[in-house]
């Protein structure tokens, strides 16, 4: 192996395994998929546009034959035992083709329930989006390749081989395309212009996560980042990015049924199209207007008011919890169980944009809140109290005073702990038994190993000193809130 040719972020051992086909821990590292023939791909695209591949079964046979990565047996997904990702890719590609060809019936084949099925009205909005994207045959081919190879970036052997700061699926794909292109043969079958377009789109996704925007997980700052990238790279790249990511969402439930889009029903498509409609206006609106415009649309869908700061906070919380209309009543009850001081901490946090006022962005926050809702020993109220304590600690430690407009905090460890804990007291004490660790370009909230040992304990009591510390912090927030209210009332007195 020519180690100088291998990117430095891949260790020598992993590259040799990849290159010579050795096996380790039952993972097949012989990752050379059948090669994708450019002439065969061109013929496939021509038959697509002529309507010769209208039958779903025929289309699926062709996809696995034309795109080498999808071959089964023999493709890279098969070699990595990633059948679920292969089916997501197939569902995404099929859905994209049905969308571009305006084939509603084929797109919605998996959606058996007429009450939740994608409506024709929303389908027409999706067709408007396709017209806006102005999809040429060359662009469609590049999008299909994007959807065919994107799942490869999630392969654990590749992710583990990357440097810690570069462990994202996009980093893996960019590395493979630039340094080991034979591992992604469909990329090799594109012409240089299409390859360049694909790399730009992966880089755009590396810097802006549409899924985080959809859930209200990021901030207006990130919209400004996307605006700058779109300005630098051009409208064509932005359109490709939005359409390809739409395809990714279409394929999310591919392992259940990959002949159309099971995921893109009325509820899911409504939220995603609201997000895309705002993203289409990147060149005409400010980052804040786009961000809060989307949150307002989601609030309208959920029949939530949107006039005051508290309304903004509740609407964003609804996005973060992936709330449906039927969840709103319970969410509002949990919100108003918080004392006013805790609600003010949330309101202040949720309206900071990272542009004019620095803010925290909590990755894995939707997963944390989802796990809390599903765990009867935690629930939304306790999850919000712990989150307020974390925001207080971060602010007291001055993390926003170090020059960064956005401080990213990973809650992955907390989300996993929240899923497993079986004692409310153990959960409520998690903050005083955790650490905030700086790693590369982010902070990580890490639960202590000792505290994790208590996740299954039904009878547990905290150290009185630690319990007193937590109580004092909560009391301090309440006193601060009362003082502010007294100042407000005194100032308003004649």
Short mmCIF file of C-alpha atoms in Angstrom, two decimals:
data_model
loop_
_atom_site.label_atom_id
_atom_site.label_comp_id
_atom_site.label_asym_id
_atom_site.label_seq_id
_atom_site.Cartn_x
_atom_site.Cartn_y
_atom_site.Cartn_z
CA UNK A 1 0.00 0.00 0.00
CA UNK A 2 1.27 3.46 -0.84
CA UNK A 3 0.81 5.04 2.59
CA UNK A 4 1.61 8.51 1.22
CA UNK A 5 -1.47 8.16 -0.98
CA UNK A 6 -3.69 7.29 1.98
CA UNK A 7 -5.11 10.24 3.92
CA UNK A 8 -3.35 10.71 7.22
CA UNK A 9 -6.61 10.46 9.12
CA UNK A 10 -6.74 6.77 8.19
CA UNK A 11 -4.36 4.67 10.30
CA UNK A 12 -1.88 2.40 8.52
CA UNK A 13 -3.56 -0.75 9.83
CA UNK A 14 -7.07 0.09 8.64
CA UNK A 15 -5.83 1.09 5.19
CA UNK A 16 -3.95 -2.16 4.74
CA UNK A 17 -7.04 -4.10 5.80
CA UNK A 18 -9.17 -2.15 3.36
CA UNK A 19 -6.69 -2.62 0.55
CA UNK A 20 -5.82 -6.31 0.86
CA UNK A 21 -9.21 -7.65 1.92
CA UNK A 22 -8.24 -9.02 5.34
CA UNK A 23 -11.05 -9.69 7.78
CA UNK A 24 -11.31 -8.59 11.39
CA UNK A 25 -14.14 -9.21 13.86
CA UNK A 26 -16.27 -10.73 11.12
CA UNK A 27 -16.25 -7.50 9.11
CA UNK A 28 -15.41 -8.06 5.47
CA UNK A 29 -12.87 -5.42 4.47
CA UNK A 30 -12.83 -6.49 0.82
CA UNK A 31 -14.69 -3.33 -0.05
CA UNK A 32 -14.21 -3.11 -3.79
CA UNK A 33 -17.75 -3.09 -5.20
CA UNK A 34 -18.39 -4.13 -8.79
CA UNK A 35 -17.37 -1.22 -10.98
CA UNK A 36 -20.07 1.13 -12.25
CA UNK A 37 -19.93 1.33 -16.05
CA UNK A 38 -20.46 4.94 -17.25
CA UNK A 39 -22.04 3.69 -20.49
CA UNK A 40 -24.40 1.43 -18.57
CA UNK A 41 -25.33 4.34 -16.31
CA UNK A 42 -25.97 6.58 -19.32
CA UNK A 43 -28.21 3.91 -20.86
CA UNK A 44 -30.05 3.60 -17.53
CA UNK A 45 -30.66 7.36 -17.39
CA UNK A 46 -31.92 7.39 -20.99
CA UNK A 47 -34.39 4.60 -20.30
CA UNK A 48 -35.53 6.42 -17.19
CA UNK A 49 -36.35 9.59 -19.07
CA UNK A 50 -38.13 7.62 -21.80
CA UNK A 51 -40.35 5.86 -19.26
CA UNK A 52 -39.01 2.38 -20.02
CA UNK A 53 -38.38 1.69 -16.31
CA UNK A 54 -41.85 2.37 -14.99
CA UNK A 55 -42.38 -0.90 -13.10
CA UNK A 56 -41.01 -0.72 -9.51
CA UNK A 57 -39.61 -4.29 -9.55
CA UNK A 58 -37.81 -3.64 -12.82
CA UNK A 59 -36.40 -0.39 -11.45
CA UNK A 60 -35.01 -2.10 -8.34
CA UNK A 61 -33.29 -4.78 -10.38
CA UNK A 62 -31.67 -2.08 -12.48
CA UNK A 63 -30.51 0.01 -9.50
CA UNK A 64 -28.58 -2.89 -7.98
CA UNK A 65 -27.04 -3.75 -11.35
CA UNK A 66 -26.07 -0.23 -12.44
CA UNK A 67 -24.77 1.17 -9.14
CA UNK A 68 -21.96 -1.11 -7.98
CA UNK A 69 -22.26 -0.17 -4.31
CA UNK A 70 -25.82 -1.57 -4.22
CA UNK A 71 -24.94 -4.97 -5.70
CA UNK A 72 -26.09 -7.86 -3.53
CA UNK A 73 -24.05 -9.92 -3.19
CA UNK A 74 -20.75 -8.18 -3.80
CA UNK A 75 -21.39 -4.49 -3.13
CA UNK A 76 -19.85 -2.45 -0.34
CA UNK A 77 -23.05 -2.41 1.75
CA UNK A 78 -23.15 -6.19 1.52
CA UNK A 79 -19.47 -6.42 2.46
CA UNK A 80 -20.05 -4.25 5.54
CA UNK A 81 -23.24 -6.08 6.59
CA UNK A 82 -25.21 -2.82 6.15
CA UNK A 83 -28.38 -4.14 4.54
CA UNK A 84 -30.56 -1.55 6.31
CA UNK A 85 -28.48 1.30 4.82
CA UNK A 86 -28.61 -0.35 1.40
CA UNK A 87 -32.41 -0.41 1.58
CA UNK A 88 -32.49 3.22 2.71
CA UNK A 89 -30.42 4.13 -0.35
CA UNK A 90 -32.73 2.12 -2.64
CA UNK A 91 -35.85 3.72 -1.16
CA UNK A 92 -34.34 7.20 -1.43
CA UNK A 93 -33.35 6.67 -5.08
CA UNK A 94 -36.72 5.21 -6.05
CA UNK A 95 -38.58 8.02 -4.27
CA UNK A 96 -36.44 10.64 -6.01
CA UNK A 97 -37.23 9.12 -9.40
CA UNK A 98 -40.96 8.95 -8.66
CA UNK A 99 -40.84 12.56 -7.44
CA UNK A 100 -39.04 13.91 -10.51
CA UNK A 101 -41.35 11.95 -12.82
CA UNK A 102 -44.46 13.20 -10.95
CA UNK A 103 -45.61 9.68 -10.09
CA UNK A 104 -47.63 10.13 -6.92
CA UNK A 105 -49.05 6.59 -6.86
CA UNK A 106 -45.61 4.99 -7.07
CA UNK A 107 -44.14 7.39 -4.49
CA UNK A 108 -46.87 6.55 -1.94
CA UNK A 109 -47.08 2.77 -2.55
CA UNK A 110 -45.84 1.94 0.99
CA UNK A 111 -48.31 4.34 2.65
CA UNK A 112 -51.26 2.01 3.22
CA UNK A 113 -53.16 4.19 5.72
CA UNK A 114 -55.31 6.74 3.84
CA UNK A 115 -55.60 8.91 6.98
CA UNK A 116 -51.85 9.56 7.15
CA UNK A 117 -50.98 9.24 3.45
CA UNK A 118 -49.35 12.19 1.70
CA UNK A 119 -52.05 14.48 0.32
CA UNK A 120 -52.26 15.52 -3.32
CA UNK A 121 -52.07 19.16 -2.18
CA UNK A 122 -48.71 18.59 -0.54
CA UNK A 123 -47.55 16.53 -3.51
CA UNK A 124 -48.21 19.56 -5.73
CA UNK A 125 -46.04 21.67 -3.42
CA UNK A 126 -43.30 19.06 -3.81
CA UNK A 127 -43.67 19.29 -7.59
CA UNK A 128 -43.26 23.06 -7.33
CA UNK A 129 -40.04 22.41 -5.41
CA UNK A 130 -38.80 20.10 -8.20
CA UNK A 131 -39.51 22.79 -10.80
CA UNK A 132 -37.63 25.35 -8.68
CA UNK A 133 -34.67 22.96 -8.44
CA UNK A 134 -34.61 22.72 -12.28
CA UNK A 135 -33.37 19.11 -12.40
CA UNK A 136 -31.42 18.22 -15.55
CA UNK A 137 -30.55 14.64 -16.50
CA UNK A 138 -26.96 15.26 -15.38
CA UNK A 139 -28.07 16.64 -12.01
CA UNK A 140 -30.43 13.72 -11.49
CA UNK A 141 -27.62 11.29 -12.20
CA UNK A 142 -25.39 13.00 -9.63
CA UNK A 143 -28.23 12.99 -7.06
CA UNK A 144 -28.75 9.26 -7.56
CA UNK A 145 -25.03 8.68 -6.96
CA UNK A 146 -25.22 10.85 -3.82
CA UNK A 147 -28.10 8.72 -2.51
CA UNK A 148 -26.37 5.49 -3.51
CA UNK A 149 -23.15 6.19 -1.63
CA UNK A 150 -24.17 8.38 1.32
CA UNK A 151 -24.85 5.46 3.68
CA UNK A 152 -21.28 4.19 3.24
CA UNK A 153 -20.12 7.11 5.38
CA UNK A 154 -21.91 5.57 8.38
CA UNK A 155 -19.82 2.38 8.27
CA UNK A 156 -18.28 1.91 11.77
CA UNK A 157 -14.88 0.73 10.42
CA UNK A 158 -14.54 3.91 8.35
CA UNK A 159 -15.76 6.22 11.11
CA UNK A 160 -13.42 4.65 13.66
CA UNK A 161 -10.51 5.04 11.25
CA UNK A 162 -11.04 8.79 11.01
CA UNK A 163 -9.48 11.33 13.35
CA UNK A 164 -11.91 12.10 16.19
CA UNK A 165 -12.64 15.63 14.95
CA UNK A 166 -13.52 14.30 11.48
CA UNK A 167 -15.85 11.46 12.43
CA UNK A 168 -18.87 12.37 10.34
CA UNK A 169 -20.32 10.42 7.40
CA UNK A 170 -19.54 13.39 5.15
CA UNK A 171 -15.88 13.38 6.16
CA UNK A 172 -15.68 9.67 5.39
CA UNK A 173 -17.23 10.11 1.93
CA UNK A 174 -15.07 13.11 1.05
CA UNK A 175 -11.99 11.14 2.06
CA UNK A 176 -12.99 8.12 0.00
CA UNK A 177 -13.90 10.19 -3.06
CA UNK A 178 -10.65 12.14 -3.00
CA UNK A 179 -8.20 9.47 -1.85
CA UNK A 180 -9.73 6.01 -2.43
CA UNK A 181 -12.23 6.56 -5.27
CA UNK A 182 -12.26 2.89 -6.26
CA UNK A 183 -14.29 2.28 -3.09
CA UNK A 184 -17.13 4.41 -4.52
CA UNK A 185 -17.35 3.27 -8.17
CA UNK A 186 -20.54 5.21 -8.96
CA UNK A 187 -18.69 8.42 -8.12
CA UNK A 188 -15.97 7.32 -10.56
CA UNK A 189 -18.60 6.94 -13.29
CA UNK A 190 -19.51 10.64 -13.15
CA UNK A 191 -17.79 13.21 -15.28
CA UNK A 192 -15.39 15.68 -13.54
CA UNK A 193 -18.00 18.44 -13.33
CA UNK A 194 -20.53 16.14 -11.65
CA UNK A 195 -17.84 14.84 -9.28
CA UNK A 196 -16.99 18.40 -8.27
CA UNK A 197 -20.69 19.14 -7.68
CA UNK A 198 -21.03 16.04 -5.51
CA UNK A 199 -18.02 17.00 -3.38
CA UNK A 200 -19.39 20.51 -2.88
CA UNK A 201 -22.73 19.12 -1.72
CA UNK A 202 -21.12 16.73 0.76
CA UNK A 203 -19.06 19.63 2.08
CA UNK A 204 -22.21 21.76 2.39
CA UNK A 205 -23.92 19.02 4.38
CA UNK A 206 -20.80 18.70 6.55
CA UNK A 207 -21.21 22.36 7.57
CA UNK A 208 -25.00 22.60 7.70
CA UNK A 209 -27.32 19.84 8.87
CA UNK A 210 -30.82 20.24 7.45
CA UNK A 211 -32.14 17.68 9.94
CA UNK A 212 -30.99 19.88 12.84
CA UNK A 213 -32.78 22.86 11.30
CA UNK A 214 -35.92 20.74 10.89
CA UNK A 215 -35.91 19.97 14.63
CA UNK A 216 -34.99 23.47 15.81
CA UNK A 217 -31.73 21.99 17.10
CA UNK A 218 -29.38 24.57 15.57
CA UNK A 219 -29.56 28.39 15.52
CA UNK A 220 -29.88 31.31 13.07
CA UNK A 221 -26.06 31.38 13.05
CA UNK A 222 -26.10 28.12 11.09
CA UNK A 223 -28.54 29.57 8.55
CA UNK A 224 -26.02 32.38 8.00
CA UNK A 225 -23.32 29.72 7.42
CA UNK A 226 -25.54 28.09 4.78
CA UNK A 227 -26.20 31.48 3.18
CA UNK A 228 -22.46 32.15 2.90
CA UNK A 229 -21.83 28.73 1.36
CA UNK A 230 -24.69 29.16 -1.12
CA UNK A 231 -23.32 32.57 -2.08
CA UNK A 232 -19.83 31.15 -2.63
CA UNK A 233 -20.83 27.94 -4.40
CA UNK A 234 -23.84 29.18 -6.36
CA UNK A 235 -27.54 28.40 -6.62
CA UNK A 236 -26.97 25.11 -8.46
CA UNK A 237 -25.17 23.61 -5.48
CA UNK A 238 -27.86 24.80 -3.06
CA UNK A 239 -30.63 23.30 -5.19
CA UNK A 240 -28.73 20.01 -5.47
CA UNK A 241 -28.18 20.01 -1.71
CA UNK A 242 -31.84 20.56 -0.82
CA UNK A 243 -33.16 18.04 -3.35
CA UNK A 244 -30.64 15.35 -2.40
CA UNK A 245 -31.36 15.78 1.32
CA UNK A 246 -35.07 15.55 0.54
CA UNK A 247 -34.27 12.18 -1.02
CA UNK A 248 -32.38 11.10 2.11
CA UNK A 249 -35.46 11.81 4.24
CA UNK A 250 -37.63 9.85 1.79
CA UNK A 251 -35.51 6.77 2.40
CA UNK A 252 -35.42 6.83 6.22
CA UNK A 253 -37.89 3.95 6.56
CA UNK A 254 -36.49 2.03 3.61
CA UNK A 255 -35.69 -1.11 5.66
CA UNK A 256 -39.45 -1.52 6.19
CA UNK A 257 -40.43 -0.90 2.57
CA UNK A 258 -38.10 0.41 -0.11
CA UNK A 259 -40.44 0.61 -3.13
CA UNK A 260 -41.44 4.20 -2.40
CA UNK A 261 -41.36 6.50 0.60
CA UNK A 262 -42.98 5.18 3.76
CA UNK A 263 -41.50 8.06 5.78
CA UNK A 264 -42.78 10.94 3.65
CA UNK A 265 -46.39 10.85 4.80
CA UNK A 266 -48.55 13.93 5.37
CA UNK A 267 -47.16 14.81 8.80
CA UNK A 268 -43.48 14.38 7.97
CA UNK A 269 -43.74 16.00 4.55
CA UNK A 270 -45.53 19.04 6.01
CA UNK A 271 -42.64 19.83 8.33
CA UNK A 272 -39.93 19.15 5.76
CA UNK A 273 -41.60 21.25 3.06
CA UNK A 274 -42.01 24.14 5.52
CA UNK A 275 -38.27 23.91 6.14
CA UNK A 276 -37.46 23.78 2.41
CA UNK A 277 -39.75 26.68 1.53
CA UNK A 278 -37.79 28.89 3.91
CA UNK A 279 -34.43 27.57 2.63
CA UNK A 280 -35.45 28.49 -0.92
CA UNK A 281 -35.43 32.14 0.21
CA UNK A 282 -31.83 32.22 1.42
CA UNK A 283 -30.96 34.96 -1.07
CA UNK A 284 -33.81 37.28 -0.07
CA UNK A 285 -34.28 36.98 3.72
CA UNK A 286 -32.03 37.36 6.74
CA UNK A 287 -30.83 34.27 8.59
CA UNK A 288 -33.03 35.13 11.59
CA UNK A 289 -36.10 35.67 9.40
CA UNK A 290 -35.60 32.26 7.76
CA UNK A 291 -35.03 30.47 11.06
CA UNK A 292 -37.93 31.98 12.96
CA UNK A 293 -40.12 31.92 9.86
CA UNK A 294 -39.79 28.14 9.86
CA UNK A 295 -40.46 27.89 13.63
CA UNK A 296 -43.55 30.07 13.12
CA UNK A 297 -44.82 27.75 10.37
CA UNK A 298 -44.38 24.78 12.68
CA UNK A 299 -46.22 26.67 15.43
CA UNK A 300 -49.11 27.33 13.04
CA UNK A 301 -49.26 23.63 12.11
CA UNK A 302 -49.53 22.76 15.79
CA UNK A 303 -52.05 25.56 16.55
CA UNK A 304 -49.59 27.26 18.89
CA UNK A 305 -49.61 31.05 19.46
CA UNK A 306 -46.54 32.91 18.22
CA UNK A 307 -46.56 36.49 19.51
CA UNK A 308 -44.44 36.61 22.67
CA UNK A 309 -41.02 35.35 23.72
CA UNK A 310 -42.57 32.52 25.70
CA UNK A 311 -44.49 31.45 22.59
CA UNK A 312 -41.20 31.34 20.65
CA UNK A 313 -39.65 29.12 23.35
CA UNK A 314 -42.59 26.70 23.46
CA UNK A 315 -42.68 26.48 19.64
CA UNK A 316 -38.99 25.68 19.48
CA UNK A 317 -39.41 23.12 22.27
CA UNK A 318 -42.21 21.53 20.23
CA UNK A 319 -39.79 21.18 17.29
CA UNK A 320 -37.09 19.71 19.52
CA UNK A 321 -39.51 17.13 20.94
CA UNK A 322 -40.88 16.29 17.45
CA UNK A 323 -44.32 17.04 18.87
CA UNK A 324 -47.53 16.25 17.04
CA UNK A 325 -50.83 18.05 17.51
CA UNK A 326 -51.90 15.46 20.07
CA UNK A 327 -48.74 16.11 22.16
CA UNK A 328 -49.15 19.86 22.57
CA UNK A 329 -51.48 19.85 25.60
CA UNK A 330 -49.13 17.64 27.63
CA UNK A 331 -46.10 19.68 26.51
CA UNK A 332 -47.70 22.93 27.70
CA UNK A 333 -48.60 21.35 31.07
CA UNK A 334 -44.98 20.27 31.58
CA UNK A 335 -43.73 23.72 30.54
CA UNK A 336 -45.87 25.53 33.11
CA UNK A 337 -44.80 23.10 35.85
CA UNK A 338 -41.41 24.81 35.64
CA UNK A 339 -41.02 27.77 37.96
CA UNK A 340 -40.80 31.17 36.31
CA UNK A 341 -37.04 31.37 36.82
CA UNK A 342 -36.45 28.11 34.95
CA UNK A 343 -38.78 29.21 32.14
CA UNK A 344 -36.81 32.45 31.82
CA UNK A 345 -33.56 30.49 31.50
CA UNK A 346 -35.15 28.54 28.64
CA UNK A 347 -36.57 31.64 26.96
CA UNK A 348 -33.22 33.41 27.11
CA UNK A 349 -31.44 30.36 25.70
CA UNK A 350 -33.96 29.67 22.93
CA UNK A 351 -33.94 33.20 21.50
CA UNK A 352 -30.14 33.61 21.38
CA UNK A 353 -29.16 33.39 17.71
CA UNK A 354 -25.37 33.06 17.63
CA UNK A 355 -25.25 36.18 15.44
CA UNK A 356 -25.95 39.11 17.73
CA UNK A 357 -25.81 37.09 20.94
CA UNK A 358 -23.64 34.00 21.53
CA UNK A 359 -25.46 30.77 22.23
CA UNK A 360 -25.12 27.09 22.99
CA UNK A 361 -26.17 24.42 20.52
CA UNK A 362 -26.93 21.10 22.17
CA UNK A 363 -26.41 18.18 19.80
CA UNK A 364 -28.45 15.07 20.63
CA UNK A 365 -30.96 17.31 22.42
CA UNK A 366 -33.94 15.84 20.47
CA UNK A 367 -32.73 12.33 21.36
CA UNK A 368 -32.37 13.34 25.02
CA UNK A 369 -35.90 14.77 25.15
CA UNK A 370 -37.37 11.81 23.24
CA UNK A 371 -35.74 9.36 25.66
CA UNK A 372 -37.02 11.41 28.60
CA UNK A 373 -40.59 11.34 27.31
CA UNK A 374 -40.46 7.58 26.75
CA UNK A 375 -38.96 6.83 30.17
CA UNK A 376 -41.62 6.98 32.89
CA UNK A 377 -38.88 7.48 35.49
CA UNK A 378 -37.80 10.75 33.83
CA UNK A 379 -40.45 12.59 31.83
CA UNK A 380 -40.29 16.02 30.22
CA UNK A 381 -40.41 18.06 33.43
CA UNK A 382 -37.36 16.44 35.01
CA UNK A 383 -35.50 16.53 31.69
CA UNK A 384 -36.10 20.28 31.40
CA UNK A 385 -34.98 20.94 34.98
CA UNK A 386 -31.70 19.09 34.37
CA UNK A 387 -31.20 21.01 31.12
CA UNK A 388 -31.73 24.33 32.92
CA UNK A 389 -29.07 23.31 35.46
CA UNK A 390 -26.66 22.53 32.63
CA UNK A 391 -27.29 25.92 30.95
CA UNK A 392 -26.72 27.65 34.30
CA UNK A 393 -23.43 25.83 34.83
CA UNK A 394 -22.16 26.56 31.32
CA UNK A 395 -23.01 30.24 31.73
CA UNK A 396 -21.43 30.46 35.20
CA UNK A 397 -18.24 28.84 33.87
CA UNK A 398 -18.01 31.51 31.16
CA UNK A 399 -18.01 29.33 28.06
CA UNK A 400 -19.80 32.05 26.08
CA UNK A 401 -17.22 34.64 27.11
CA UNK A 402 -14.36 33.07 25.13
CA UNK A 403 -15.06 34.64 21.75
CA UNK A 404 -17.11 31.91 20.01
CA UNK A 405 -20.52 32.88 18.69
CA UNK A 406 -21.73 29.29 19.03
CA UNK A 407 -20.57 26.75 21.60
CA UNK A 408 -21.53 23.18 20.66
CA UNK A 409 -22.29 20.84 23.54
CA UNK A 410 -22.82 17.13 22.90
CA UNK A 411 -25.52 15.51 25.03
CA UNK A 412 -25.01 12.04 23.58
CA UNK A 413 -23.87 10.52 26.87
CA UNK A 414 -26.75 12.15 28.76
CA UNK A 415 -29.27 10.95 26.17
CA UNK A 416 -28.05 7.36 26.54
CA UNK A 417 -28.14 7.61 30.34
CA UNK A 418 -31.69 9.03 30.21
CA UNK A 419 -32.86 6.06 28.18
CA UNK A 420 -31.58 3.53 30.73
CA UNK A 421 -32.08 5.12 34.17
CA UNK A 422 -34.78 3.50 36.35
CA UNK A 423 -34.80 5.80 39.38
CA UNK A 424 -36.03 9.43 39.25
CA UNK A 425 -33.64 10.41 42.04
CA UNK A 426 -30.67 8.98 40.17
CA UNK A 427 -31.67 10.97 37.12
CA UNK A 428 -32.20 14.25 38.98
CA UNK A 429 -28.74 13.94 40.53
CA UNK A 430 -27.03 13.41 37.17
CA UNK A 431 -25.85 17.00 36.89
CA UNK A 432 -23.71 16.91 40.05
CA UNK A 433 -22.25 13.56 39.01
CA UNK A 434 -21.12 14.66 35.56
CA UNK A 435 -18.35 16.66 33.94
CA UNK A 436 -18.11 19.07 31.02
CA UNK A 437 -15.12 18.06 28.92
CA UNK A 438 -13.60 20.08 26.07
CA UNK A 439 -12.82 17.89 23.06
CA UNK A 440 -11.60 19.43 19.82
CA UNK A 441 -14.21 21.93 18.64
CA UNK A 442 -16.98 21.07 21.10
CA UNK A 443 -17.87 20.35 24.71
CA UNK A 444 -19.19 17.02 25.92
CA UNK A 445 -21.46 16.42 28.91
CA UNK A 446 -20.14 13.18 30.39
CA UNK A 447 -21.89 11.23 33.14
CA UNK A 448 -19.46 9.71 35.65
CA UNK A 449 -18.86 5.96 35.41
CA UNK A 450 -19.76 5.60 39.09
CA UNK A 451 -23.15 7.28 38.62
CA UNK A 452 -23.93 5.12 35.59
CA UNK A 453 -23.66 2.10 37.86
CA UNK A 454 -26.80 3.32 39.64
CA UNK A 455 -29.05 3.31 36.54
CA UNK A 456 -30.76 0.06 37.61
CA UNK A 457 -30.88 0.82 41.34
CA UNK A 458 -34.38 1.25 42.75
CA UNK A 459 -33.21 2.28 46.23
CA UNK A 460 -30.61 5.02 46.07
CA UNK A 461 -29.86 8.23 47.97
CA UNK A 462 -27.34 10.88 47.05
CA UNK A 463 -24.55 12.23 49.19
CA UNK A 464 -26.19 14.95 51.39
CA UNK A 465 -23.53 17.47 50.34
CA UNK A 466 -24.25 16.93 46.64
CA UNK A 467 -27.99 17.03 47.25
CA UNK A 468 -27.62 20.34 49.09
CA UNK A 469 -25.59 21.81 46.22
CA UNK A 470 -28.34 20.96 43.73
CA UNK A 471 -31.03 22.36 46.03
CA UNK A 472 -29.11 25.62 46.56
CA UNK A 473 -28.75 26.13 42.82
CA UNK A 474 -32.48 25.69 42.30
CA UNK A 475 -33.27 28.05 45.17
CA UNK A 476 -30.84 30.62 43.77
CA UNK A 477 -32.70 30.63 40.45
CA UNK A 478 -36.02 31.14 42.21
CA UNK A 479 -34.69 34.01 44.33
CA UNK A 480 -33.20 35.65 41.25
CA UNK A 481 -36.55 35.42 39.49
CA UNK A 482 -38.43 36.89 42.49
CA UNK A 483 -35.95 39.79 42.67
CA UNK A 484 -36.42 40.55 38.99
CA UNK A 485 -40.19 40.52 39.39
CA UNK A 486 -39.97 42.87 42.39
CA UNK A 487 -37.73 45.23 40.41
CA UNK A 488 -40.24 45.20 37.58
CA UNK A 489 -43.17 45.92 39.89
CA UNK A 490 -41.25 48.64 41.79
CA UNK A 491 -40.25 50.30 38.54
CA UNK A 492 -43.84 50.25 37.34
CA UNK A 493 -45.22 51.76 40.56
CA UNK A 494 -46.30 55.44 40.38
#
